[in-house]
Short mmCIF file of C-alpha atoms in Angstrom, two decimals:
data_model
loop_
_atom_site.label_atom_id
_atom_site.label_comp_id
_atom_site.label_asym_id
_atom_site.label_seq_id
_atom_site.Cartn_x
_atom_site.Cartn_y
_atom_site.Cartn_z
CA UNK A 388 -0.07 0.17 -0.16
CA UNK A 389 2.97 2.16 0.93
CA UNK A 390 4.57 1.74 -2.38
CA UNK A 391 1.21 2.43 -4.37
CA UNK A 392 0.63 5.49 -2.69
CA UNK A 393 4.03 6.88 -3.42
CA UNK A 394 4.11 5.76 -7.19
CA UNK A 395 0.68 7.86 -7.57
CA UNK A 396 2.19 11.03 -5.77
CA UNK A 397 5.05 10.71 -8.27
CA UNK A 398 2.72 10.39 -11.18
CA UNK A 399 0.53 13.31 -9.97
CA UNK A 400 3.63 15.47 -9.51
CA UNK A 401 4.81 14.32 -12.76
CA UNK A 402 1.82 15.29 -14.71
CA UNK A 403 1.51 18.47 -12.98
CA UNK A 404 5.27 19.68 -14.54
CA UNK A 405 4.82 18.38 -18.16
CA UNK A 406 1.27 18.75 -19.23
CA UNK A 407 0.11 20.82 -22.15
CA UNK A 408 -2.25 22.49 -19.57
CA UNK A 409 -0.69 23.41 -16.09
CA UNK A 410 -2.64 21.52 -13.59
CA UNK A 411 -2.92 23.49 -9.85
CA UNK A 412 -0.19 22.67 -7.26
CA UNK A 413 0.22 19.39 -5.82
CA UNK A 414 -2.06 19.57 -2.27
CA UNK A 415 0.13 18.99 0.81
CA UNK A 416 -1.66 16.38 2.39
CA UNK A 417 -0.97 14.10 -0.81
CA UNK A 418 2.36 13.79 0.75
CA UNK A 419 1.30 12.47 4.12
CA UNK A 420 -0.03 9.28 1.92
CA UNK A 421 2.83 7.69 2.12
CA UNK A 422 2.41 7.60 6.12
CA UNK A 423 -1.04 7.07 6.22
CA UNK A 424 -2.34 3.49 6.59
CA UNK A 425 -4.60 3.97 3.60
CA UNK A 426 -4.76 6.30 0.86
CA UNK A 427 -7.14 9.19 0.71
CA UNK A 428 -9.28 9.36 -2.11
CA UNK A 429 -7.72 12.24 -4.59
CA UNK A 430 -9.49 14.15 -7.05
CA UNK A 431 -7.81 15.56 -9.79
CA UNK A 432 -9.01 19.01 -11.21
CA UNK A 433 -10.03 19.53 -14.45
CA UNK A 434 -7.93 21.54 -16.91
CA UNK A 435 -8.79 25.12 -17.36
CA UNK A 436 -9.12 25.72 -20.55
CA UNK A 437 -10.50 29.24 -20.57
CA UNK A 438 -8.26 32.10 -20.59
CA UNK A 439 -7.67 34.37 -17.58
CA UNK A 440 -9.00 37.86 -17.88
CA UNK A 441 -7.49 40.34 -16.07
CA UNK A 442 -9.46 43.29 -14.85
CA UNK A 443 -9.47 46.48 -17.09
CA UNK A 444 -7.22 48.82 -15.58
CA UNK A 445 -8.85 51.37 -17.49
CA UNK A 446 -12.04 51.08 -15.86
CA UNK A 447 -10.74 51.48 -12.57
CA UNK A 448 -9.09 55.11 -12.76
CA UNK A 449 -6.28 55.79 -10.72
CA UNK A 450 -6.53 58.80 -8.54
CA UNK A 451 -5.18 61.90 -10.13
CA UNK A 452 -5.89 60.82 -13.97
CA UNK A 453 -8.62 62.69 -15.65
CA UNK A 454 -10.00 60.14 -18.05
CA UNK A 455 -11.34 62.08 -21.15
CA UNK A 456 -14.09 61.39 -22.75
CA UNK A 457 -14.61 59.51 -25.57
CA UNK A 458 -17.35 59.77 -28.76
CA UNK A 459 -18.32 58.29 -31.93
CA UNK A 460 -16.29 61.06 -33.79
CA UNK A 461 -13.13 59.91 -32.15
CA UNK A 462 -13.03 56.65 -33.95
CA UNK A 463 -10.43 56.19 -36.75
CA UNK A 464 -11.25 53.70 -39.76
CA UNK A 465 -9.59 50.49 -39.26
CA UNK A 466 -6.81 49.59 -41.57
CA UNK A 467 -4.14 46.27 -41.71
CA UNK A 468 -1.48 47.71 -40.48
CA UNK A 469 -2.70 50.89 -38.31
CA UNK A 470 -4.41 50.05 -35.45
CA UNK A 471 -7.29 52.00 -34.75
CA UNK A 472 -8.86 52.86 -31.04
CA UNK A 473 -11.29 55.25 -29.47
CA UNK A 474 -9.82 58.18 -27.53
CA UNK A 475 -7.79 56.18 -24.54
CA UNK A 476 -9.82 56.10 -21.27
CA UNK A 477 -6.35 55.78 -19.66
CA UNK A 478 -2.82 53.75 -19.74
CA UNK A 479 -2.50 50.52 -21.28
CA UNK A 480 -1.11 48.98 -18.59
CA UNK A 481 -1.26 45.35 -19.91
CA UNK A 482 2.82 44.00 -18.99
CA UNK A 483 3.79 42.15 -22.49
CA UNK A 484 5.66 39.17 -22.61
CA UNK A 485 9.13 39.91 -22.60
CA UNK A 486 11.16 38.37 -25.48
CA UNK A 487 14.87 39.02 -26.20
CA UNK A 488 14.89 40.43 -29.87
CA UNK A 489 17.39 42.48 -31.72
CA UNK A 490 15.80 45.77 -33.85
CA UNK A 491 16.43 45.12 -37.40
CA UNK A 492 15.88 47.41 -40.30
CA UNK A 493 13.55 44.94 -41.78
CA UNK A 494 11.07 45.32 -39.20
CA UNK A 495 7.36 46.87 -39.84
CA UNK A 496 6.66 49.64 -37.43
CA UNK A 497 3.48 49.05 -35.76
CA UNK A 498 1.44 52.45 -36.45
CA UNK A 499 -0.97 53.20 -33.69
CA UNK A 500 -2.46 56.21 -34.77
CA UNK A 501 -4.24 58.17 -31.67
CA UNK A 502 -7.70 59.81 -32.76
CA UNK A 503 -7.13 62.97 -30.66
CA UNK A 504 -3.90 63.74 -32.60
CA UNK A 505 -4.33 65.65 -35.76
CA UNK A 506 -1.89 67.57 -37.99
CA UNK A 507 -2.04 71.18 -38.89
CA UNK A 508 0.34 73.83 -40.73
CA UNK A 509 1.30 77.07 -39.41
CA UNK A 510 4.67 79.29 -40.00
CA UNK A 511 6.04 76.64 -42.63
CA UNK A 512 5.63 74.08 -40.00
CA UNK A 513 3.93 70.72 -39.88
CA UNK A 514 2.56 70.33 -36.16
CA UNK A 515 0.63 67.40 -34.11
CA UNK A 516 -2.40 68.53 -31.98
CA UNK A 517 -1.34 67.43 -28.31
CA UNK A 518 -2.98 63.80 -27.29
CA UNK A 519 -2.69 61.35 -24.80
CA UNK A 520 0.16 58.62 -24.88
CA UNK A 521 1.60 55.85 -22.82
CA UNK A 522 5.38 55.18 -22.80
CA UNK A 523 6.52 52.17 -21.93
CA UNK A 524 9.82 50.26 -21.14
CA UNK A 525 11.62 47.21 -19.50
CA UNK A 526 14.12 48.38 -16.87
CA UNK A 527 17.66 49.07 -18.01
CA UNK A 528 20.73 47.70 -16.27
CA UNK A 529 21.87 51.01 -15.11
CA UNK A 530 18.51 52.11 -13.83
CA UNK A 531 18.63 49.40 -11.13
CA UNK A 532 18.42 50.75 -7.60
CA UNK A 533 18.15 54.34 -8.81
CA UNK A 534 14.10 55.93 -8.17
CA UNK A 535 11.97 56.88 -10.77
CA UNK A 536 12.62 60.76 -9.87
CA UNK A 537 16.40 60.02 -11.04
CA UNK A 538 16.01 58.00 -14.33
CA UNK A 539 12.92 61.26 -15.29
CA UNK A 540 15.32 63.66 -14.63
CA UNK A 541 17.86 62.39 -15.85
CA UNK A 542 17.60 60.00 -19.21
CA UNK A 543 14.57 61.75 -20.60
CA UNK A 544 16.87 65.04 -21.60
CA UNK A 545 15.24 65.14 -24.70
CA UNK A 546 11.78 66.63 -22.73
CA UNK A 547 12.35 70.30 -21.73
CA UNK A 548 13.94 70.47 -18.66
CA UNK A 549 11.70 73.11 -17.14
CA UNK A 550 8.51 71.06 -17.96
CA UNK A 551 10.14 68.05 -16.64
CA UNK A 552 10.62 69.68 -13.46
CA UNK A 553 7.02 71.46 -13.21
CA UNK A 554 5.76 67.74 -13.54
CA UNK A 555 7.60 66.41 -10.91
CA UNK A 556 6.87 69.42 -8.94
CA UNK A 557 3.34 69.54 -9.35
CA UNK A 558 2.94 65.64 -8.96
CA UNK A 559 1.46 65.48 -12.24
CA UNK A 560 3.93 62.33 -13.47
CA UNK A 561 1.58 59.23 -14.00
CA UNK A 562 4.04 56.25 -13.58
CA UNK A 563 3.20 52.85 -13.32
CA UNK A 564 5.27 49.67 -12.51
CA UNK A 565 3.96 46.36 -13.61
CA UNK A 566 0.58 47.94 -13.93
CA UNK A 567 0.35 49.55 -10.40
CA UNK A 568 0.53 53.46 -10.19
CA UNK A 569 3.80 54.04 -8.42
CA UNK A 570 5.47 56.94 -6.51
CA UNK A 571 8.34 58.64 -7.74
CA UNK A 572 10.57 57.18 -5.02
CA UNK A 573 10.11 54.11 -5.71
CA UNK A 574 13.59 51.92 -6.62
CA UNK A 575 13.61 50.11 -9.53
CA UNK A 576 14.39 46.65 -9.92
CA UNK A 577 15.21 44.05 -12.47
CA UNK A 578 12.36 43.49 -15.06
CA UNK A 579 10.24 46.16 -13.74
CA UNK A 580 7.51 47.02 -16.71
CA UNK A 581 6.99 50.55 -16.18
CA UNK A 582 4.73 52.72 -18.09
CA UNK A 583 4.31 56.92 -18.18
CA UNK A 584 0.89 57.97 -19.09
CA UNK A 585 0.91 61.66 -20.50
CA UNK A 586 -0.31 64.45 -22.29
CA UNK A 587 2.06 64.36 -25.17
CA UNK A 588 3.63 67.63 -27.04
CA UNK A 589 5.14 66.47 -30.34
CA UNK A 590 8.21 68.92 -31.77
CA UNK A 591 7.02 70.83 -35.09
CA UNK A 592 8.65 69.79 -38.38
CA UNK A 593 9.16 71.22 -41.73
CA UNK A 594 5.98 71.49 -43.85
CA UNK A 595 7.91 70.62 -46.66
CA UNK A 596 6.07 68.07 -48.61
CA UNK A 597 7.92 64.22 -49.01
CA UNK A 598 8.21 63.60 -52.71
CA UNK A 599 7.95 60.17 -54.23
CA UNK A 600 10.68 59.67 -56.18
CA UNK A 601 10.31 56.37 -57.75
CA UNK A 602 7.88 53.30 -56.91
CA UNK A 603 8.40 49.63 -57.87
CA UNK A 604 6.79 46.57 -56.85
CA UNK A 605 8.99 46.01 -54.26
CA UNK A 606 10.21 49.41 -53.34
CA UNK A 607 9.35 52.85 -52.24
CA UNK A 608 11.84 55.64 -52.86
CA UNK A 609 10.98 59.29 -51.36
CA UNK A 610 12.93 62.46 -51.28
CA UNK A 611 12.92 63.33 -47.25
CA UNK A 612 12.99 66.77 -46.23
CA UNK A 613 15.16 67.76 -43.45
CA UNK A 614 14.02 68.11 -39.84
CA UNK A 615 11.68 64.77 -40.09
CA UNK A 616 12.74 61.36 -38.51
CA UNK A 617 12.63 58.36 -40.41
CA UNK A 618 11.39 56.41 -37.14
CA UNK A 619 9.17 57.56 -33.97
CA UNK A 620 11.56 58.80 -31.60
CA UNK A 621 12.32 61.27 -28.82
CA UNK A 622 9.55 64.07 -29.03
CA UNK A 623 8.69 62.56 -32.72
CA UNK A 624 6.08 59.84 -33.31
CA UNK A 625 3.23 61.64 -35.54
CA UNK A 626 5.74 64.07 -37.32
CA UNK A 627 7.76 61.08 -38.48
CA UNK A 628 8.35 59.54 -42.21
CA UNK A 629 6.54 56.44 -41.42
CA UNK A 630 3.40 58.19 -39.74
CA UNK A 631 3.51 60.60 -42.61
CA UNK A 632 3.16 58.04 -45.29
CA UNK A 633 0.59 56.11 -43.96
CA UNK A 634 -1.71 59.01 -42.87
CA UNK A 635 -1.54 60.93 -45.68
CA UNK A 636 -0.39 58.47 -48.87
CA UNK A 637 -1.72 55.71 -47.48
CA UNK A 638 1.56 53.49 -47.42
CA UNK A 639 1.60 51.09 -44.90
CA UNK A 640 3.44 47.99 -44.09
CA UNK A 641 6.89 49.55 -45.23
CA UNK A 642 10.53 48.69 -44.01
CA UNK A 643 13.01 51.19 -44.20
CA UNK A 644 16.19 49.92 -46.11
CA UNK A 645 18.71 52.73 -44.29
CA UNK A 646 18.52 55.77 -42.43
CA UNK A 647 19.17 59.22 -42.61
CA UNK A 648 19.62 61.42 -39.56
CA UNK A 649 16.70 63.97 -38.60
CA UNK A 650 18.45 67.12 -39.82
CA UNK A 651 19.67 65.38 -43.04
CA UNK A 652 17.09 65.51 -46.31
CA UNK A 653 17.24 63.27 -49.36
CA UNK A 654 17.09 59.57 -50.36
CA UNK A 655 15.04 57.40 -48.48
CA UNK A 656 14.59 53.80 -49.25
CA UNK A 657 11.36 51.78 -48.27
CA UNK A 658 10.89 47.83 -48.92
CA UNK A 659 7.67 46.90 -49.50
CA UNK A 660 8.25 43.03 -48.48
CA UNK A 661 10.75 41.31 -46.66
CA UNK A 662 12.79 39.66 -49.59
CA UNK A 663 12.85 43.32 -50.77
CA UNK A 664 14.16 44.58 -47.47
CA UNK A 665 16.67 41.95 -46.68
CA UNK A 666 18.11 42.23 -50.52
CA UNK A 667 18.60 45.82 -50.10
CA UNK A 668 19.86 45.99 -46.32
CA UNK A 669 22.43 42.92 -47.69
CA UNK A 670 23.37 45.14 -50.61
CA UNK A 671 24.23 48.03 -48.32
CA UNK A 672 26.28 45.80 -45.42
CA UNK A 673 28.18 44.22 -48.24
CA UNK A 674 29.25 47.74 -49.58
CA UNK A 675 28.17 47.39 -53.10
CA UNK A 676 26.02 50.07 -52.91
CA UNK A 677 27.10 53.29 -54.35
CA UNK A 678 26.00 56.47 -52.42
CA UNK A 679 26.81 60.13 -53.35
CA UNK A 680 25.63 62.92 -50.82
CA UNK A 681 25.85 66.72 -51.43
CA UNK A 682 27.18 69.00 -48.81
CA UNK A 683 27.71 73.00 -48.11
CA UNK A 684 30.33 73.44 -45.82
CA UNK A 685 32.16 76.63 -44.61
CA UNK A 686 35.39 77.67 -46.00
CA UNK A 687 36.72 77.31 -49.78
CA UNK A 688 37.49 73.34 -50.21
CA UNK A 689 40.45 72.46 -52.25
CA UNK A 690 40.08 71.44 -56.07
CA UNK A 691 41.85 67.93 -55.63
CA UNK A 692 39.33 64.99 -54.37
CA UNK A 693 40.26 64.53 -50.66
CA UNK A 694 39.97 60.68 -49.07
CA UNK A 695 39.38 60.73 -45.42
CA UNK A 696 40.61 57.46 -43.66
CA UNK A 697 39.98 58.54 -40.11
CA UNK A 698 38.45 55.95 -37.44
CA UNK A 699 35.33 56.85 -35.86
CA UNK A 700 34.48 56.29 -31.92
CA UNK A 701 31.12 57.05 -30.07
CA UNK A 702 32.40 59.53 -27.17
CA UNK A 703 29.03 60.18 -25.85
CA UNK A 704 26.40 57.07 -26.02
CA UNK A 705 23.67 59.41 -24.46
CA UNK A 706 24.00 61.87 -26.37
CA UNK A 707 25.05 59.82 -29.83
CA UNK A 708 28.10 61.98 -30.50
CA UNK A 709 31.15 60.29 -32.26
CA UNK A 710 34.51 61.80 -32.73
CA UNK A 711 37.90 60.31 -34.95
CA UNK A 712 39.90 58.14 -32.69
CA UNK A 713 42.24 55.67 -33.32
CA UNK A 714 40.33 53.27 -31.50
CA UNK A 715 37.34 53.99 -33.59
CA UNK A 716 35.89 51.97 -36.25
CA UNK A 717 37.68 52.20 -39.89
CA UNK A 718 35.40 54.50 -41.94
CA UNK A 719 36.52 56.12 -45.60
CA UNK A 720 34.88 58.85 -47.27
CA UNK A 721 35.66 60.71 -50.76
CA UNK A 722 35.43 64.42 -51.39
CA UNK A 723 35.18 66.34 -54.51
CA UNK A 724 34.51 69.93 -54.32
CA UNK A 725 31.80 71.28 -56.71
CA UNK A 726 31.14 74.79 -56.27
CA UNK A 727 32.84 77.89 -54.30
CA UNK A 728 30.75 80.79 -53.34
CA UNK A 729 33.22 83.81 -52.33
CA UNK A 730 30.45 86.09 -51.00
CA UNK A 731 29.23 83.49 -48.47
CA UNK A 732 32.83 81.86 -48.18
CA UNK A 733 30.96 78.57 -48.28
CA UNK A 734 31.77 75.48 -50.81
CA UNK A 735 29.36 72.49 -52.37
CA UNK A 736 30.86 69.24 -51.90
CA UNK A 737 30.42 66.19 -53.08
CA UNK A 738 30.75 63.21 -50.68
CA UNK A 739 30.88 59.40 -51.41
CA UNK A 740 30.84 57.48 -47.84
CA UNK A 741 32.88 54.01 -48.70
CA UNK A 742 31.76 52.67 -45.37
CA UNK A 743 28.44 53.35 -43.46
CA UNK A 744 29.48 54.91 -39.97
CA UNK A 745 27.35 57.00 -37.76
CA UNK A 746 27.74 60.76 -38.77
CA UNK A 747 30.63 59.92 -41.03
CA UNK A 748 30.21 62.42 -43.29
CA UNK A 749 29.77 65.29 -40.75
CA UNK A 750 32.72 64.04 -38.68
CA UNK A 751 35.22 63.57 -41.57
CA UNK A 752 34.08 67.15 -43.22
CA UNK A 753 34.57 68.78 -39.20
CA UNK A 754 37.68 66.63 -38.84
CA UNK A 755 39.42 68.42 -41.98
CA UNK A 756 38.29 71.78 -41.11
CA UNK A 757 35.21 72.27 -42.97
CA UNK A 758 32.01 71.96 -41.24
CA UNK A 759 28.97 71.76 -42.44
CA UNK A 760 26.56 74.52 -42.45
CA UNK A 761 24.05 74.78 -40.02
CA UNK A 762 25.16 71.67 -37.65
CA UNK A 763 24.59 72.03 -34.12
CA UNK A 764 26.83 69.28 -33.36
CA UNK A 765 29.98 68.98 -35.73
CA UNK A 766 29.97 72.43 -37.21
CA UNK A 767 31.51 73.96 -34.14
CA UNK A 768 35.55 74.09 -34.41
CA UNK A 769 35.24 74.77 -30.65
CA UNK A 770 33.71 71.45 -30.09
CA UNK A 771 36.74 69.32 -31.87
CA UNK A 772 39.86 70.75 -31.54
CA UNK A 773 41.94 67.77 -33.41
CA UNK A 774 42.52 64.07 -33.77
CA UNK A 775 42.09 62.67 -30.07
CA UNK A 776 41.49 66.09 -28.85
CA UNK A 777 37.64 66.91 -27.60
CA UNK A 778 36.56 69.07 -25.05
CA UNK A 779 34.59 67.61 -21.90
CA UNK A 780 30.85 66.55 -23.09
CA UNK A 781 28.81 66.48 -20.33
CA UNK A 782 25.61 64.82 -20.02
CA UNK A 783 23.76 67.61 -19.77
CA UNK A 784 22.33 68.68 -23.43
CA UNK A 785 21.45 72.72 -22.01
CA UNK A 786 24.69 72.87 -20.51
CA UNK A 787 26.54 71.58 -23.87
CA UNK A 788 25.35 73.73 -26.22
CA UNK A 789 23.46 76.69 -24.54
CA UNK A 790 23.29 78.92 -27.60
CA UNK A 791 21.28 76.18 -29.80
CA UNK A 792 18.69 75.80 -26.99
CA UNK A 793 18.31 79.30 -26.23
CA UNK A 794 16.70 79.71 -29.86
CA UNK A 795 13.91 77.49 -28.28
CA UNK A 796 12.48 80.17 -26.09
CA UNK A 797 9.08 79.94 -24.19
CA UNK A 798 7.08 81.94 -22.07
CA UNK A 799 4.23 80.73 -19.33
CA UNK A 800 0.84 81.44 -20.46
CA UNK A 801 -1.59 83.43 -17.92
CA UNK A 802 -4.71 81.58 -19.25
CA UNK A 803 -4.74 78.72 -21.15
CA UNK A 804 -6.20 78.64 -24.74
CA UNK A 805 -9.28 77.66 -25.78
CA UNK A 806 -8.18 74.88 -27.83
CA UNK A 807 -10.28 71.35 -27.23
CA UNK A 808 -7.09 69.69 -26.89
CA UNK A 809 -5.61 71.70 -23.50
CA UNK A 810 -5.15 69.51 -20.46
CA UNK A 811 -5.20 71.70 -17.59
CA UNK A 812 -3.15 69.42 -15.53
CA UNK A 813 -0.78 69.37 -18.47
CA UNK A 814 2.49 71.58 -17.39
CA UNK A 815 3.39 71.81 -21.18
CA UNK A 816 -0.16 73.14 -22.02
CA UNK A 817 0.87 76.41 -20.08
CA UNK A 818 3.97 77.27 -22.23
CA UNK A 819 4.27 78.40 -25.22
CA UNK A 820 7.18 77.61 -27.38
CA UNK A 821 8.17 80.24 -29.97
CA UNK A 822 8.49 78.52 -33.81
CA UNK A 823 12.02 77.23 -34.85
CA UNK A 824 13.91 78.83 -37.35
CA UNK A 825 14.28 76.90 -40.44
CA UNK A 826 18.02 76.99 -40.33
CA UNK A 827 17.76 75.45 -36.89
CA UNK A 828 16.01 72.58 -38.28
CA UNK A 829 18.25 71.00 -40.76
CA UNK A 830 21.84 70.89 -41.95
CA UNK A 831 23.31 71.44 -45.61
CA UNK A 832 23.67 67.72 -45.92
CA UNK A 833 21.74 65.94 -48.82
CA UNK A 834 21.35 62.01 -49.88
CA UNK A 835 21.58 62.81 -53.67
CA UNK A 836 21.91 59.36 -55.33
CA UNK A 837 22.01 55.34 -54.35
CA UNK A 838 22.76 53.04 -56.97
CA UNK A 839 22.35 49.18 -56.69
CA UNK A 840 23.50 46.02 -59.08
CA UNK A 841 20.16 46.10 -60.60
CA UNK A 842 18.72 49.91 -59.47
CA UNK A 843 19.36 53.61 -59.42
CA UNK A 844 17.39 56.66 -58.06
CA UNK A 845 18.01 60.20 -57.92
CA UNK A 846 16.46 63.04 -56.12
CA UNK A 847 16.53 66.94 -57.44
CA UNK A 848 19.23 68.75 -56.10
CA UNK A 849 18.36 70.75 -52.73
CA UNK A 850 17.41 74.36 -52.56
CA UNK A 851 20.93 75.81 -51.38
CA UNK A 852 22.60 73.76 -54.49
CA UNK A 853 20.31 74.24 -57.54
CA UNK A 854 22.38 77.53 -58.38
CA UNK A 855 25.09 74.56 -59.76
CA UNK A 856 25.45 74.26 -63.51
CA UNK A 857 25.23 70.33 -64.31
CA UNK A 858 28.75 70.89 -66.07
CA UNK A 859 30.17 70.89 -62.76
CA UNK A 860 28.77 67.76 -61.55
CA UNK A 861 31.71 65.53 -63.29
CA UNK A 862 33.73 62.29 -61.56
CA UNK A 863 36.96 63.27 -60.78
CA UNK A 864 39.91 61.13 -61.98
CA UNK A 865 41.56 58.61 -59.49
CA UNK A 866 45.05 60.36 -60.09
CA UNK A 867 43.57 63.53 -58.65
CA UNK A 868 42.78 62.02 -55.32
CA UNK A 869 44.75 62.87 -52.38
CA UNK A 870 44.99 61.39 -49.23
CA UNK A 871 45.06 63.54 -45.52
CA UNK A 872 48.20 63.95 -43.77
CA UNK A 873 48.87 62.31 -40.43
CA UNK A 874 48.43 64.93 -37.75
CA UNK A 875 51.02 64.96 -34.95
CA UNK A 876 49.65 65.90 -31.56
CA UNK A 877 52.17 68.99 -30.89
CA UNK A 878 50.90 70.16 -34.70
CA UNK A 879 48.23 72.58 -34.28
CA UNK A 880 47.31 73.05 -37.86
CA UNK A 881 47.91 71.48 -41.05
CA UNK A 882 47.78 72.94 -44.75
CA UNK A 883 45.60 70.98 -47.64
CA UNK A 884 45.17 72.94 -50.73
CA UNK A 885 45.06 76.45 -50.23
CA UNK A 886 43.46 76.42 -46.94
CA UNK A 887 44.37 76.50 -43.20
CA UNK A 888 42.51 74.23 -40.77
CA UNK A 889 42.01 74.09 -37.26
#
């Protein structure tokens, strides 16, 4: 009898661990069967086939969060790639199953267009009405043990610093950890799922339209204006190329084959299917795609074609700043002068990146002493003083670039406007920002031509280069290419052509 009871207990434990439908844990009284005189009757619970339904958190509003009303007019037409939903009743606090994955350029961005977000145009800018949004993320390694207040102050420097302080002071930061509203004093633990429910204000971008350059069965090629990011990032979501193409052109299920900086204009290639995306991505990775950019730089660029082979390394991952450094990754850029404007002391230069490093063209031009016009990071000679020499870069963008940040002036309102999107509890609704100037939203760098083994695309010349004669745009002879001389640490300047470079 003892052996039968023990064998039955082992079978039940094995069933509870390895069955497809998980049974409830074995009751403790079953273990006593080994010592009892006779086995007790055991009732095996039926497998649970119905899914467990969690309570709707949005239906139980947390204190301090005003739930905006919903109406039938707020609905967005459903489509295959844009998830439509009514005006949110509150944050979506569902904790998703965490999977390890790597972001790829072939991935399709899930588009969720809030019904209360609308485009409008003003002062030459594309703007978005503020809307409610939930930021979600898992705890990062560098956050562990720190409070939510520390993370909110230090990590989200893309948000205006004054607005961040106002949110914290007014206790209007609605943060949830693992689906539960949490105070800012909460210390972050490993695998915490953090959600920040906020009234989101996006930055404006240029009102210049996106132009379709070419379209095939597999690819869509556009001419991207400067100031618009390819993907949602930072303070841009609706004002990104992906969302504008979906909202205004009806182009969905697109995969970005390569990336352009937000401040850079020019060719941007999208693939319509996975095989085309993989093909273009492989061609770019294997360096069989020929790329040509145009840049307007300060100074008189030499007539010889210049080849820069300096390696590039990241010096500030948080701010995304790179620098020429011996320990960096190898990269090569070829430059050829096209035109010199003596009145403005600027040159139009054709740039051919032979590798694809981040900010490669911008860094190499700054390094040889011809920074790109309007470049707020690599256009300042004071920031970079030569190879392996860089001024200290802090973690506060407002300290590092005070003049650039000062251009985004704002003042506090005494009375809220009568717009329907205003939230009285949102500190940003009480602040009016001045519209940015055009030169603050672009750098004079343009992706001009891309050519692969079986395709070739080209855009029109950017507005700052349309005065160039077509006869000036010609291929240089290989014999005219010169490499940069090595710069010793004691050498403060070096001569290249007829110009002196810091």
